[in-house]
């Protein structure tokens, strides 16, 4: 219930911040969070900057990790237990699965420490500290040498230390990041996919959502509590800090804060770059993936065997395909290109007669030179380089002798020739239509005239030994030659031209970024995401996706049952969950909620933290009307999607019977 006190606080906060700093946009650097803390507190946060990030004391940052190099996870117990998303642990869960133990399908629970499963190659990284090194690097004669020595000094004298220097604001600022990496991370639990991936690709990027997107791991350390490679001697890691679990839930309007590792955003680029992404690149890539998804689906619908072979490939192809649609649609709806052009008009006027005069014109003309090259590169990656057999042919040819057999077995297990061949025909037909001759390999046109049609050419590519699982002469296989010709053209022609222009553009972007900060001295500029730790804060809020529709910010178990349909793979609710629902005790069980936090890919698994600093959920997605937030954040449409922690607890305990695991957690209201 929204009580009157909260209403008044929210109202006061809204009035005191006014329209400035457009509410909740921004992914802030934790070491500089004191600059935002007042705003966070106005919005309801009750802790201080030092509670979020401190170098001298344990703080919330010590409970957040980069998981597997692309997701976020959080420590939730004094014994190193980690929560992250199901889709972040997916490949580990899959690797431990077999026909006898299908953990993807049935879930997995280690109720004993001995049953927890090691994951070679998986690591987590804690941020030890970050430090502004801009002035050091600006003074340095040799920048790369200075970076190397900063990094070397930072990692000396500590186990598992890793350092990196990252640029911010297009090279106007540099920070050193020092991490501690743990490499013994074990799988503890995962719900069945019918919960962890409920809704599948159908619901992906969408609200209302009912996915129980979580999995559970544990960090192990040496006896000294320091990083150590896997060993049965290792012991559960004792963290400096872990999250307490808040069971009281949230109301609409409540403060939330996301602490995690967003991967990449471009918020300060020119209207030309946004136009290219939204009007040229996204639509072209969407069209190519529509062709591939159509071919996959046609055959997946025909056979259970093919559906299994292609389910993970389909999910990957479809994830970006759907995101790009949301992104280009959002840019169109918001007229972002026109708004940015109008902004650039004002910028140009301001810049007249000063050091930045002509800067945007130079950027625009370089961009015009780069655009066709960038397009040819992206198009090739999404077409010629996406055909499976040629990609396998090179991987097989390049594999070390002892891994060749495994490479081949894994490829053929999940491959279906008719899908790949039809993809080849569709993709290469589109390639010929959409990429100009000067930006494609001569080989393409030679082969086409040699065979007379893409179809006849496909018969050749898919008529070699490799297409028949005959590995006796892979070096002369037509599929291998195809891939080699395209990569050669890419590496020799496209990539160097693109990189040359990109470097020049990036140098100008550095000036343009600084200029924008001078042009709008009162605006709050946060740095673009670059897979470093960030704080994003906002409130639980619904939204209006289109005229006449208002989305509530919460979903419940009742909604799962509304979607239940044993005929549809994505919506086949596990019987145990049906039974629990039928008991009538859990009608209002919360499942997911949405909020206004500014997140991006990489924030999957991030802790969703309440006003008191406790864990209320796990971030796992965005709504697709708002996926343009990587380029243009709009508070009306941009929402992140979170798993409610109470659903996680319910699934572990009541659905999966693994409640004993929860004993090591610490609960608060
Ligand atoms: N859209 C989320 C993200 O970008 C979830 C992706 C995994 N789920 C899926 N159905 N493919 O990573
Ligand atoms: N699912 C995304 C991830 O894996 C997060 C969603 C987003 O892009 O915001 O990081």
JSON list of C-alpha atoms in Angstrom, two decimals, residues 82-289:
[
{"chain": "A", "resi": 82, "resn": "UNK", "atom": "CA", "xyz": [25.80, -15.68, -5.53]},
{"chain": "A", "resi": 83, "resn": "UNK", "atom": "CA", "xyz": [22.56, -14.83, -7.29]},
{"chain": "A", "resi": 84, "resn": "UNK", "atom": "CA", "xyz": [22.54, -14.11, -11.01]},
{"chain": "A", "resi": 85, "resn": "UNK", "atom": "CA", "xyz": [20.16, -14.67, -13.92]},
{"chain": "A", "resi": 86, "resn": "UNK", "atom": "CA", "xyz": [19.26, -18.07, -15.36]},
{"chain": "A", "resi": 87, "resn": "UNK", "atom": "CA", "xyz": [20.28, -16.77, -18.79]},
{"chain": "A", "resi": 88, "resn": "UNK", "atom": "CA", "xyz": [23.67, -15.76, -17.35]},
{"chain": "A", "resi": 89, "resn": "UNK", "atom": "CA", "xyz": [24.31, -19.25, -15.98]},
{"chain": "A", "resi": 90, "resn": "UNK", "atom": "CA", "xyz": [22.72, -20.90, -19.01]},
{"chain": "A", "resi": 91, "resn": "UNK", "atom": "CA", "xyz": [25.87, -22.17, -20.69]},
{"chain": "A", "resi": 92, "resn": "UNK", "atom": "CA", "xyz": [27.19, -23.61, -17.40]},
{"chain": "A", "resi": 93, "resn": "UNK", "atom": "CA", "xyz": [23.88, -25.32, -16.72]},
{"chain": "A", "resi": 94, "resn": "UNK", "atom": "CA", "xyz": [23.89, -26.61, -20.28]},
{"chain": "A", "resi": 95, "resn": "UNK", "atom": "CA", "xyz": [27.45, -27.93, -20.01]},
{"chain": "A", "resi": 96, "resn": "UNK", "atom": "CA", "xyz": [26.49, -30.03, -16.98]},
{"chain": "A", "resi": 97, "resn": "UNK", "atom": "CA", "xyz": [23.41, -31.37, -18.75]},
{"chain": "A", "resi": 98, "resn": "UNK", "atom": "CA", "xyz": [23.03, -34.66, -20.54]},
{"chain": "A", "resi": 99, "resn": "UNK", "atom": "CA", "xyz": [20.13, -36.86, -21.52]},
{"chain": "A", "resi": 100, "resn": "UNK", "atom": "CA", "xyz": [20.30, -38.60, -18.11]},
{"chain": "A", "resi": 101, "resn": "UNK", "atom": "CA", "xyz": [20.65, -35.33, -16.18]},
{"chain": "A", "resi": 102, "resn": "UNK", "atom": "CA", "xyz": [18.88, -32.61, -18.13]},
{"chain": "A", "resi": 103, "resn": "UNK", "atom": "CA", "xyz": [19.45, -29.74, -15.69]},
{"chain": "A", "resi": 104, "resn": "UNK", "atom": "CA", "xyz": [18.25, -27.23, -18.25]},
{"chain": "A", "resi": 105, "resn": "UNK", "atom": "CA", "xyz": [14.90, -28.95, -18.47]},
{"chain": "A", "resi": 106, "resn": "UNK", "atom": "CA", "xyz": [14.54, -30.20, -14.90]},
{"chain": "A", "resi": 107, "resn": "UNK", "atom": "CA", "xyz": [16.61, -27.77, -12.88]},
{"chain": "A", "resi": 108, "resn": "UNK", "atom": "CA", "xyz": [19.54, -28.56, -10.61]},
{"chain": "A", "resi": 109, "resn": "UNK", "atom": "CA", "xyz": [19.98, -28.36, -6.84]},
{"chain": "A", "resi": 110, "resn": "UNK", "atom": "CA", "xyz": [23.08, -29.05, -4.78]},
{"chain": "A", "resi": 111, "resn": "UNK", "atom": "CA", "xyz": [21.75, -29.47, -1.26]},
{"chain": "A", "resi": 112, "resn": "UNK", "atom": "CA", "xyz": [25.18, -30.50, -0.08]},
{"chain": "A", "resi": 113, "resn": "UNK", "atom": "CA", "xyz": [28.40, -28.55, -0.61]},
{"chain": "A", "resi": 114, "resn": "UNK", "atom": "CA", "xyz": [29.96, -31.66, -2.19]},
{"chain": "A", "resi": 115, "resn": "UNK", "atom": "CA", "xyz": [27.33, -31.64, -4.92]},
{"chain": "A", "resi": 116, "resn": "UNK", "atom": "CA", "xyz": [28.13, -28.13, -6.11]},
{"chain": "A", "resi": 117, "resn": "UNK", "atom": "CA", "xyz": [29.53, -28.29, -9.64]},
{"chain": "A", "resi": 118, "resn": "UNK", "atom": "CA", "xyz": [32.78, -26.59, -10.73]},
{"chain": "A", "resi": 119, "resn": "UNK", "atom": "CA", "xyz": [32.82, -24.56, -13.95]},
{"chain": "A", "resi": 120, "resn": "UNK", "atom": "CA", "xyz": [36.22, -24.38, -15.65]},
{"chain": "A", "resi": 121, "resn": "UNK", "atom": "CA", "xyz": [36.60, -21.05, -17.41]},
{"chain": "A", "resi": 122, "resn": "UNK", "atom": "CA", "xyz": [34.01, -19.22, -15.32]},
{"chain": "A", "resi": 123, "resn": "UNK", "atom": "CA", "xyz": [35.24, -16.41, -13.09]},
{"chain": "A", "resi": 124, "resn": "UNK", "atom": "CA", "xyz": [33.86, -13.49, -11.09]},
{"chain": "A", "resi": 125, "resn": "UNK", "atom": "CA", "xyz": [35.56, -10.16, -10.46]},
{"chain": "A", "resi": 126, "resn": "UNK", "atom": "CA", "xyz": [35.19, -7.86, -7.48]},
{"chain": "A", "resi": 127, "resn": "UNK", "atom": "CA", "xyz": [36.11, -4.21, -7.94]},
{"chain": "A", "resi": 128, "resn": "UNK", "atom": "CA", "xyz": [38.79, -3.39, -5.35]},
{"chain": "A", "resi": 129, "resn": "UNK", "atom": "CA", "xyz": [39.01, 0.28, -6.24]},
{"chain": "A", "resi": 130, "resn": "UNK", "atom": "CA", "xyz": [38.96, 2.73, -9.13]},
{"chain": "A", "resi": 131, "resn": "UNK", "atom": "CA", "xyz": [41.14, 5.77, -9.52]},
{"chain": "A", "resi": 132, "resn": "UNK", "atom": "CA", "xyz": [41.21, 8.76, -11.84]},
{"chain": "A", "resi": 133, "resn": "UNK", "atom": "CA", "xyz": [44.47, 8.58, -13.78]},
{"chain": "A", "resi": 134, "resn": "UNK", "atom": "CA", "xyz": [43.72, 11.23, -16.40]},
{"chain": "A", "resi": 135, "resn": "UNK", "atom": "CA", "xyz": [46.42, 13.66, -15.33]},
{"chain": "A", "resi": 136, "resn": "UNK", "atom": "CA", "xyz": [49.07, 10.92, -15.11]},
{"chain": "A", "resi": 137, "resn": "UNK", "atom": "CA", "xyz": [48.29, 9.84, -18.66]},
{"chain": "A", "resi": 138, "resn": "UNK", "atom": "CA", "xyz": [48.12, 13.37, -20.00]},
{"chain": "A", "resi": 139, "resn": "UNK", "atom": "CA", "xyz": [51.59, 14.12, -18.68]},
{"chain": "A", "resi": 140, "resn": "UNK", "atom": "CA", "xyz": [53.09, 10.85, -19.93]},
{"chain": "A", "resi": 141, "resn": "UNK", "atom": "CA", "xyz": [55.44, 10.92, -22.92]},
{"chain": "A", "resi": 142, "resn": "UNK", "atom": "CA", "xyz": [54.47, 7.40, -23.87]},
{"chain": "A", "resi": 143, "resn": "UNK", "atom": "CA", "xyz": [50.86, 6.74, -22.97]},
{"chain": "A", "resi": 144, "resn": "UNK", "atom": "CA", "xyz": [50.88, 2.98, -23.48]},
{"chain": "A", "resi": 145, "resn": "UNK", "atom": "CA", "xyz": [53.97, 2.64, -21.29]},
{"chain": "A", "resi": 146, "resn": "UNK", "atom": "CA", "xyz": [52.31, 4.71, -18.59]},
{"chain": "A", "resi": 147, "resn": "UNK", "atom": "CA", "xyz": [49.18, 2.54, -18.73]},
{"chain": "A", "resi": 148, "resn": "UNK", "atom": "CA", "xyz": [51.29, -0.61, -18.52]},
{"chain": "A", "resi": 149, "resn": "UNK", "atom": "CA", "xyz": [53.20, 0.60, -15.51]},
{"chain": "A", "resi": 150, "resn": "UNK", "atom": "CA", "xyz": [50.04, 1.76, -13.71]},
{"chain": "A", "resi": 151, "resn": "UNK", "atom": "CA", "xyz": [48.56, -1.68, -14.26]},
{"chain": "A", "resi": 152, "resn": "UNK", "atom": "CA", "xyz": [51.70, -3.52, -13.22]},
{"chain": "A", "resi": 153, "resn": "UNK", "atom": "CA", "xyz": [51.97, -1.54, -10.00]},
{"chain": "A", "resi": 154, "resn": "UNK", "atom": "CA", "xyz": [48.31, -2.13, -9.21]},
{"chain": "A", "resi": 155, "resn": "UNK", "atom": "CA", "xyz": [48.43, -5.92, -9.44]},
{"chain": "A", "resi": 156, "resn": "UNK", "atom": "CA", "xyz": [51.72, -6.51, -7.67]},
{"chain": "A", "resi": 157, "resn": "UNK", "atom": "CA", "xyz": [51.43, -7.98, -4.23]},
{"chain": "A", "resi": 158, "resn": "UNK", "atom": "CA", "xyz": [48.00, -9.60, -4.28]},
{"chain": "A", "resi": 159, "resn": "UNK", "atom": "CA", "xyz": [46.52, -12.87, -5.45]},
{"chain": "A", "resi": 160, "resn": "UNK", "atom": "CA", "xyz": [44.12, -12.69, -8.38]},
{"chain": "A", "resi": 161, "resn": "UNK", "atom": "CA", "xyz": [44.49, -8.97, -8.95]},
{"chain": "A", "resi": 162, "resn": "UNK", "atom": "CA", "xyz": [43.62, -7.70, -12.43]},
{"chain": "A", "resi": 163, "resn": "UNK", "atom": "CA", "xyz": [43.88, -4.13, -13.63]},
{"chain": "A", "resi": 164, "resn": "UNK", "atom": "CA", "xyz": [42.57, -2.21, -16.57]},
{"chain": "A", "resi": 165, "resn": "UNK", "atom": "CA", "xyz": [42.59, 1.42, -17.65]},
{"chain": "A", "resi": 166, "resn": "UNK", "atom": "CA", "xyz": [39.36, 2.53, -19.30]},
{"chain": "A", "resi": 167, "resn": "UNK", "atom": "CA", "xyz": [38.48, 5.72, -21.08]},
{"chain": "A", "resi": 168, "resn": "UNK", "atom": "CA", "xyz": [35.44, 7.83, -20.28]},
{"chain": "A", "resi": 169, "resn": "UNK", "atom": "CA", "xyz": [33.76, 10.66, -22.12]},
{"chain": "A", "resi": 170, "resn": "UNK", "atom": "CA", "xyz": [35.46, 9.65, -25.37]},
{"chain": "A", "resi": 171, "resn": "UNK", "atom": "CA", "xyz": [38.97, 9.87, -23.97]},
{"chain": "A", "resi": 172, "resn": "UNK", "atom": "CA", "xyz": [38.55, 13.00, -21.88]},
{"chain": "A", "resi": 173, "resn": "UNK", "atom": "CA", "xyz": [38.94, 11.04, -18.67]},
{"chain": "A", "resi": 174, "resn": "UNK", "atom": "CA", "xyz": [40.71, 7.80, -17.70]},
{"chain": "A", "resi": 175, "resn": "UNK", "atom": "CA", "xyz": [40.25, 5.55, -14.71]},
{"chain": "A", "resi": 176, "resn": "UNK", "atom": "CA", "xyz": [42.32, 2.68, -13.44]},
{"chain": "A", "resi": 177, "resn": "UNK", "atom": "CA", "xyz": [40.21, -0.27, -12.27]},
{"chain": "A", "resi": 178, "resn": "UNK", "atom": "CA", "xyz": [41.66, -2.89, -9.97]},
{"chain": "A", "resi": 179, "resn": "UNK", "atom": "CA", "xyz": [39.73, -6.14, -9.62]},
{"chain": "A", "resi": 180, "resn": "UNK", "atom": "CA", "xyz": [40.12, -9.31, -7.64]},
{"chain": "A", "resi": 181, "resn": "UNK", "atom": "CA", "xyz": [39.26, -12.34, -9.72]},
{"chain": "A", "resi": 182, "resn": "UNK", "atom": "CA", "xyz": [38.01, -15.65, -8.33]},
{"chain": "A", "resi": 183, "resn": "UNK", "atom": "CA", "xyz": [38.12, -18.65, -10.65]},
{"chain": "A", "resi": 184, "resn": "UNK", "atom": "CA", "xyz": [36.53, -21.37, -8.53]},
{"chain": "A", "resi": 185, "resn": "UNK", "atom": "CA", "xyz": [32.83, -20.63, -8.95]},
{"chain": "A", "resi": 186, "resn": "UNK", "atom": "CA", "xyz": [30.44, -23.54, -8.55]},
{"chain": "A", "resi": 187, "resn": "UNK", "atom": "CA", "xyz": [26.89, -24.11, -9.66]},
{"chain": "A", "resi": 188, "resn": "UNK", "atom": "CA", "xyz": [24.54, -24.46, -6.70]},
{"chain": "A", "resi": 189, "resn": "UNK", "atom": "CA", "xyz": [21.08, -24.29, -8.16]},
{"chain": "A", "resi": 190, "resn": "UNK", "atom": "CA", "xyz": [18.90, -23.51, -11.13]},
{"chain": "A", "resi": 191, "resn": "UNK", "atom": "CA", "xyz": [15.15, -23.78, -11.64]},
{"chain": "A", "resi": 192, "resn": "UNK", "atom": "CA", "xyz": [13.80, -25.73, -14.61]},
{"chain": "A", "resi": 193, "resn": "UNK", "atom": "CA", "xyz": [13.77, -23.73, -17.86]},
{"chain": "A", "resi": 194, "resn": "UNK", "atom": "CA", "xyz": [10.00, -23.74, -17.72]},
{"chain": "A", "resi": 195, "resn": "UNK", "atom": "CA", "xyz": [10.50, -21.25, -14.85]},
{"chain": "A", "resi": 196, "resn": "UNK", "atom": "CA", "xyz": [13.95, -19.77, -15.52]},
{"chain": "A", "resi": 197, "resn": "UNK", "atom": "CA", "xyz": [13.20, -19.14, -19.18]},
{"chain": "A", "resi": 198, "resn": "UNK", "atom": "CA", "xyz": [9.39, -19.02, -18.91]},
{"chain": "A", "resi": 199, "resn": "UNK", "atom": "CA", "xyz": [8.00, -17.07, -21.86]},
{"chain": "A", "resi": 200, "resn": "UNK", "atom": "CA", "xyz": [11.18, -17.75, -23.88]},
{"chain": "A", "resi": 201, "resn": "UNK", "atom": "CA", "xyz": [11.77, -15.63, -26.91]},
{"chain": "A", "resi": 202, "resn": "UNK", "atom": "CA", "xyz": [8.07, -14.85, -27.18]},
{"chain": "A", "resi": 203, "resn": "UNK", "atom": "CA", "xyz": [8.15, -12.73, -24.01]},
{"chain": "A", "resi": 204, "resn": "UNK", "atom": "CA", "xyz": [11.81, -11.68, -24.24]},
{"chain": "A", "resi": 205, "resn": "UNK", "atom": "CA", "xyz": [12.25, -7.86, -24.10]},
{"chain": "A", "resi": 206, "resn": "UNK", "atom": "CA", "xyz": [8.60, -7.51, -23.15]},
{"chain": "A", "resi": 207, "resn": "UNK", "atom": "CA", "xyz": [6.27, -6.56, -20.38]},
{"chain": "A", "resi": 208, "resn": "UNK", "atom": "CA", "xyz": [4.18, -8.04, -18.81]},
{"chain": "A", "resi": 209, "resn": "UNK", "atom": "CA", "xyz": [6.77, -10.64, -17.95]},
{"chain": "A", "resi": 210, "resn": "UNK", "atom": "CA", "xyz": [6.69, -13.79, -15.81]},
{"chain": "A", "resi": 211, "resn": "UNK", "atom": "CA", "xyz": [10.21, -15.23, -16.06]},
{"chain": "A", "resi": 212, "resn": "UNK", "atom": "CA", "xyz": [11.92, -16.68, -12.97]},
{"chain": "A", "resi": 213, "resn": "UNK", "atom": "CA", "xyz": [15.26, -15.66, -14.45]},
{"chain": "A", "resi": 214, "resn": "UNK", "atom": "CA", "xyz": [17.71, -16.71, -11.72]},
{"chain": "A", "resi": 215, "resn": "UNK", "atom": "CA", "xyz": [20.44, -19.22, -10.99]},
{"chain": "A", "resi": 216, "resn": "UNK", "atom": "CA", "xyz": [22.65, -19.69, -7.94]},
{"chain": "A", "resi": 217, "resn": "UNK", "atom": "CA", "xyz": [26.42, -20.12, -7.71]},
{"chain": "A", "resi": 218, "resn": "UNK", "atom": "CA", "xyz": [29.04, -20.06, -4.94]},
{"chain": "A", "resi": 219, "resn": "UNK", "atom": "CA", "xyz": [32.51, -18.53, -4.89]},
{"chain": "A", "resi": 220, "resn": "UNK", "atom": "CA", "xyz": [35.26, -20.70, -3.46]},
{"chain": "A", "resi": 221, "resn": "UNK", "atom": "CA", "xyz": [38.64, -19.47, -2.21]},
{"chain": "A", "resi": 222, "resn": "UNK", "atom": "CA", "xyz": [41.83, -20.89, -0.80]},
{"chain": "A", "resi": 223, "resn": "UNK", "atom": "CA", "xyz": [42.12, -21.42, 2.96]},
{"chain": "A", "resi": 224, "resn": "UNK", "atom": "CA", "xyz": [43.50, -17.86, 3.20]},
{"chain": "A", "resi": 225, "resn": "UNK", "atom": "CA", "xyz": [40.20, -16.61, 1.66]},
{"chain": "A", "resi": 226, "resn": "UNK", "atom": "CA", "xyz": [42.14, -15.44, -1.39]},
{"chain": "A", "resi": 227, "resn": "UNK", "atom": "CA", "xyz": [41.55, -16.44, -5.03]},
{"chain": "A", "resi": 228, "resn": "UNK", "atom": "CA", "xyz": [42.66, -19.97, -5.88]},
{"chain": "A", "resi": 229, "resn": "UNK", "atom": "CA", "xyz": [42.15, -22.23, -8.87]},
{"chain": "A", "resi": 230, "resn": "UNK", "atom": "CA", "xyz": [39.66, -25.04, -8.41]},
{"chain": "A", "resi": 231, "resn": "UNK", "atom": "CA", "xyz": [40.62, -27.54, -5.74]},
{"chain": "A", "resi": 232, "resn": "UNK", "atom": "CA", "xyz": [38.63, -29.78, -3.41]},
{"chain": "A", "resi": 233, "resn": "UNK", "atom": "CA", "xyz": [40.66, -28.14, -0.64]},
{"chain": "A", "resi": 234, "resn": "UNK", "atom": "CA", "xyz": [39.05, -24.78, -1.39]},
{"chain": "A", "resi": 235, "resn": "UNK", "atom": "CA", "xyz": [36.48, -23.36, 0.98]},
{"chain": "A", "resi": 236, "resn": "UNK", "atom": "CA", "xyz": [33.47, -21.08, 0.52]},
{"chain": "A", "resi": 237, "resn": "UNK", "atom": "CA", "xyz": [34.61, -17.47, 0.15]},
{"chain": "A", "resi": 238, "resn": "UNK", "atom": "CA", "xyz": [33.91, -15.20, 3.13]},
{"chain": "A", "resi": 239, "resn": "UNK", "atom": "CA", "xyz": [32.92, -11.87, 1.57]},
{"chain": "A", "resi": 240, "resn": "UNK", "atom": "CA", "xyz": [33.60, -8.39, 2.93]},
{"chain": "A", "resi": 241, "resn": "UNK", "atom": "CA", "xyz": [29.95, -7.61, 2.32]},
{"chain": "A", "resi": 242, "resn": "UNK", "atom": "CA", "xyz": [26.78, -9.45, 1.33]},
{"chain": "A", "resi": 243, "resn": "UNK", "atom": "CA", "xyz": [23.26, -8.29, 0.62]},
{"chain": "A", "resi": 244, "resn": "UNK", "atom": "CA", "xyz": [20.47, -8.83, 3.09]},
{"chain": "A", "resi": 245, "resn": "UNK", "atom": "CA", "xyz": [17.24, -10.03, 1.53]},
{"chain": "A", "resi": 246, "resn": "UNK", "atom": "CA", "xyz": [14.26, -7.68, 1.86]},
{"chain": "A", "resi": 247, "resn": "UNK", "atom": "CA", "xyz": [11.00, -9.59, 1.97]},
{"chain": "A", "resi": 248, "resn": "UNK", "atom": "CA", "xyz": [8.69, -6.60, 2.37]},
{"chain": "A", "resi": 249, "resn": "UNK", "atom": "CA", "xyz": [8.38, -5.94, -1.38]},
{"chain": "A", "resi": 250, "resn": "UNK", "atom": "CA", "xyz": [7.90, -2.63, -3.13]},
{"chain": "A", "resi": 251, "resn": "UNK", "atom": "CA", "xyz": [5.07, -0.29, -4.03]},
{"chain": "A", "resi": 252, "resn": "UNK", "atom": "CA", "xyz": [4.72, 1.76, -7.16]},
{"chain": "A", "resi": 253, "resn": "UNK", "atom": "CA", "xyz": [6.92, 4.83, -6.77]},
{"chain": "A", "resi": 254, "resn": "UNK", "atom": "CA", "xyz": [9.39, 3.21, -4.39]},
{"chain": "A", "resi": 255, "resn": "UNK", "atom": "CA", "xyz": [13.08, 3.93, -4.80]},
{"chain": "A", "resi": 256, "resn": "UNK", "atom": "CA", "xyz": [15.24, 1.30, -6.52]},
{"chain": "A", "resi": 257, "resn": "UNK", "atom": "CA", "xyz": [18.89, 1.25, -7.39]},
{"chain": "A", "resi": 258, "resn": "UNK", "atom": "CA", "xyz": [20.79, -1.07, -9.73]},
{"chain": "A", "resi": 259, "resn": "UNK", "atom": "CA", "xyz": [24.44, -1.81, -9.11]},
{"chain": "A", "resi": 260, "resn": "UNK", "atom": "CA", "xyz": [26.10, -3.57, -12.04]},
{"chain": "A", "resi": 261, "resn": "UNK", "atom": "CA", "xyz": [28.15, -3.69, -15.22]},
{"chain": "A", "resi": 262, "resn": "UNK", "atom": "CA", "xyz": [26.33, -2.19, -18.24]},
{"chain": "A", "resi": 263, "resn": "UNK", "atom": "CA", "xyz": [28.26, -3.01, -21.43]},
{"chain": "A", "resi": 264, "resn": "UNK", "atom": "CA", "xyz": [27.93, -0.29, -24.01]},
{"chain": "A", "resi": 265, "resn": "UNK", "atom": "CA", "xyz": [25.88, 2.83, -24.71]},
{"chain": "A", "resi": 266, "resn": "UNK", "atom": "CA", "xyz": [26.34, 5.85, -27.03]},
{"chain": "A", "resi": 267, "resn": "UNK", "atom": "CA", "xyz": [24.37, 8.75, -25.62]},
{"chain": "A", "resi": 268, "resn": "UNK", "atom": "CA", "xyz": [26.34, 11.73, -26.97]},
{"chain": "A", "resi": 269, "resn": "UNK", "atom": "CA", "xyz": [26.83, 10.87, -30.63]},
{"chain": "A", "resi": 270, "resn": "UNK", "atom": "CA", "xyz": [25.70, 12.90, -33.64]},
{"chain": "A", "resi": 271, "resn": "UNK", "atom": "CA", "xyz": [22.29, 12.75, -35.28]},
{"chain": "A", "resi": 272, "resn": "UNK", "atom": "CA", "xyz": [24.04, 11.16, -38.27]},
{"chain": "A", "resi": 273, "resn": "UNK", "atom": "CA", "xyz": [25.23, 8.22, -36.21]},
{"chain": "A", "resi": 274, "resn": "UNK", "atom": "CA", "xyz": [21.78, 7.74, -34.70]},
{"chain": "A", "resi": 275, "resn": "UNK", "atom": "CA", "xyz": [20.16, 7.97, -38.12]},
{"chain": "A", "resi": 276, "resn": "UNK", "atom": "CA", "xyz": [22.56, 5.34, -39.42]},
{"chain": "A", "resi": 277, "resn": "UNK", "atom": "CA", "xyz": [21.86, 2.96, -36.54]},
{"chain": "A", "resi": 278, "resn": "UNK", "atom": "CA", "xyz": [18.08, 3.38, -36.47]},
{"chain": "A", "resi": 279, "resn": "UNK", "atom": "CA", "xyz": [17.31, 3.86, -40.17]},
{"chain": "A", "resi": 280, "resn": "UNK", "atom": "CA", "xyz": [20.00, 1.90, -41.97]},
{"chain": "A", "resi": 281, "resn": "UNK", "atom": "CA", "xyz": [21.84, -0.62, -39.81]},
{"chain": "A", "resi": 282, "resn": "UNK", "atom": "CA", "xyz": [19.06, -1.90, -37.54]},
{"chain": "A", "resi": 283, "resn": "UNK", "atom": "CA", "xyz": [16.51, -2.38, -40.37]},
{"chain": "A", "resi": 284, "resn": "UNK", "atom": "CA", "xyz": [19.04, -4.18, -42.57]},
{"chain": "A", "resi": 285, "resn": "UNK", "atom": "CA", "xyz": [20.11, -6.52, -39.78]},
{"chain": "A", "resi": 286, "resn": "UNK", "atom": "CA", "xyz": [16.52, -7.12, -38.72]},
{"chain": "A", "resi": 287, "resn": "UNK", "atom": "CA", "xyz": [15.58, -8.07, -42.29]},
{"chain": "A", "resi": 288, "resn": "UNK", "atom": "CA", "xyz": [18.45, -10.54, -42.57]},
{"chain": "A", "resi": 289, "resn": "UNK", "atom": "CA", "xyz": [17.62, -12.13, -39.22]}
]
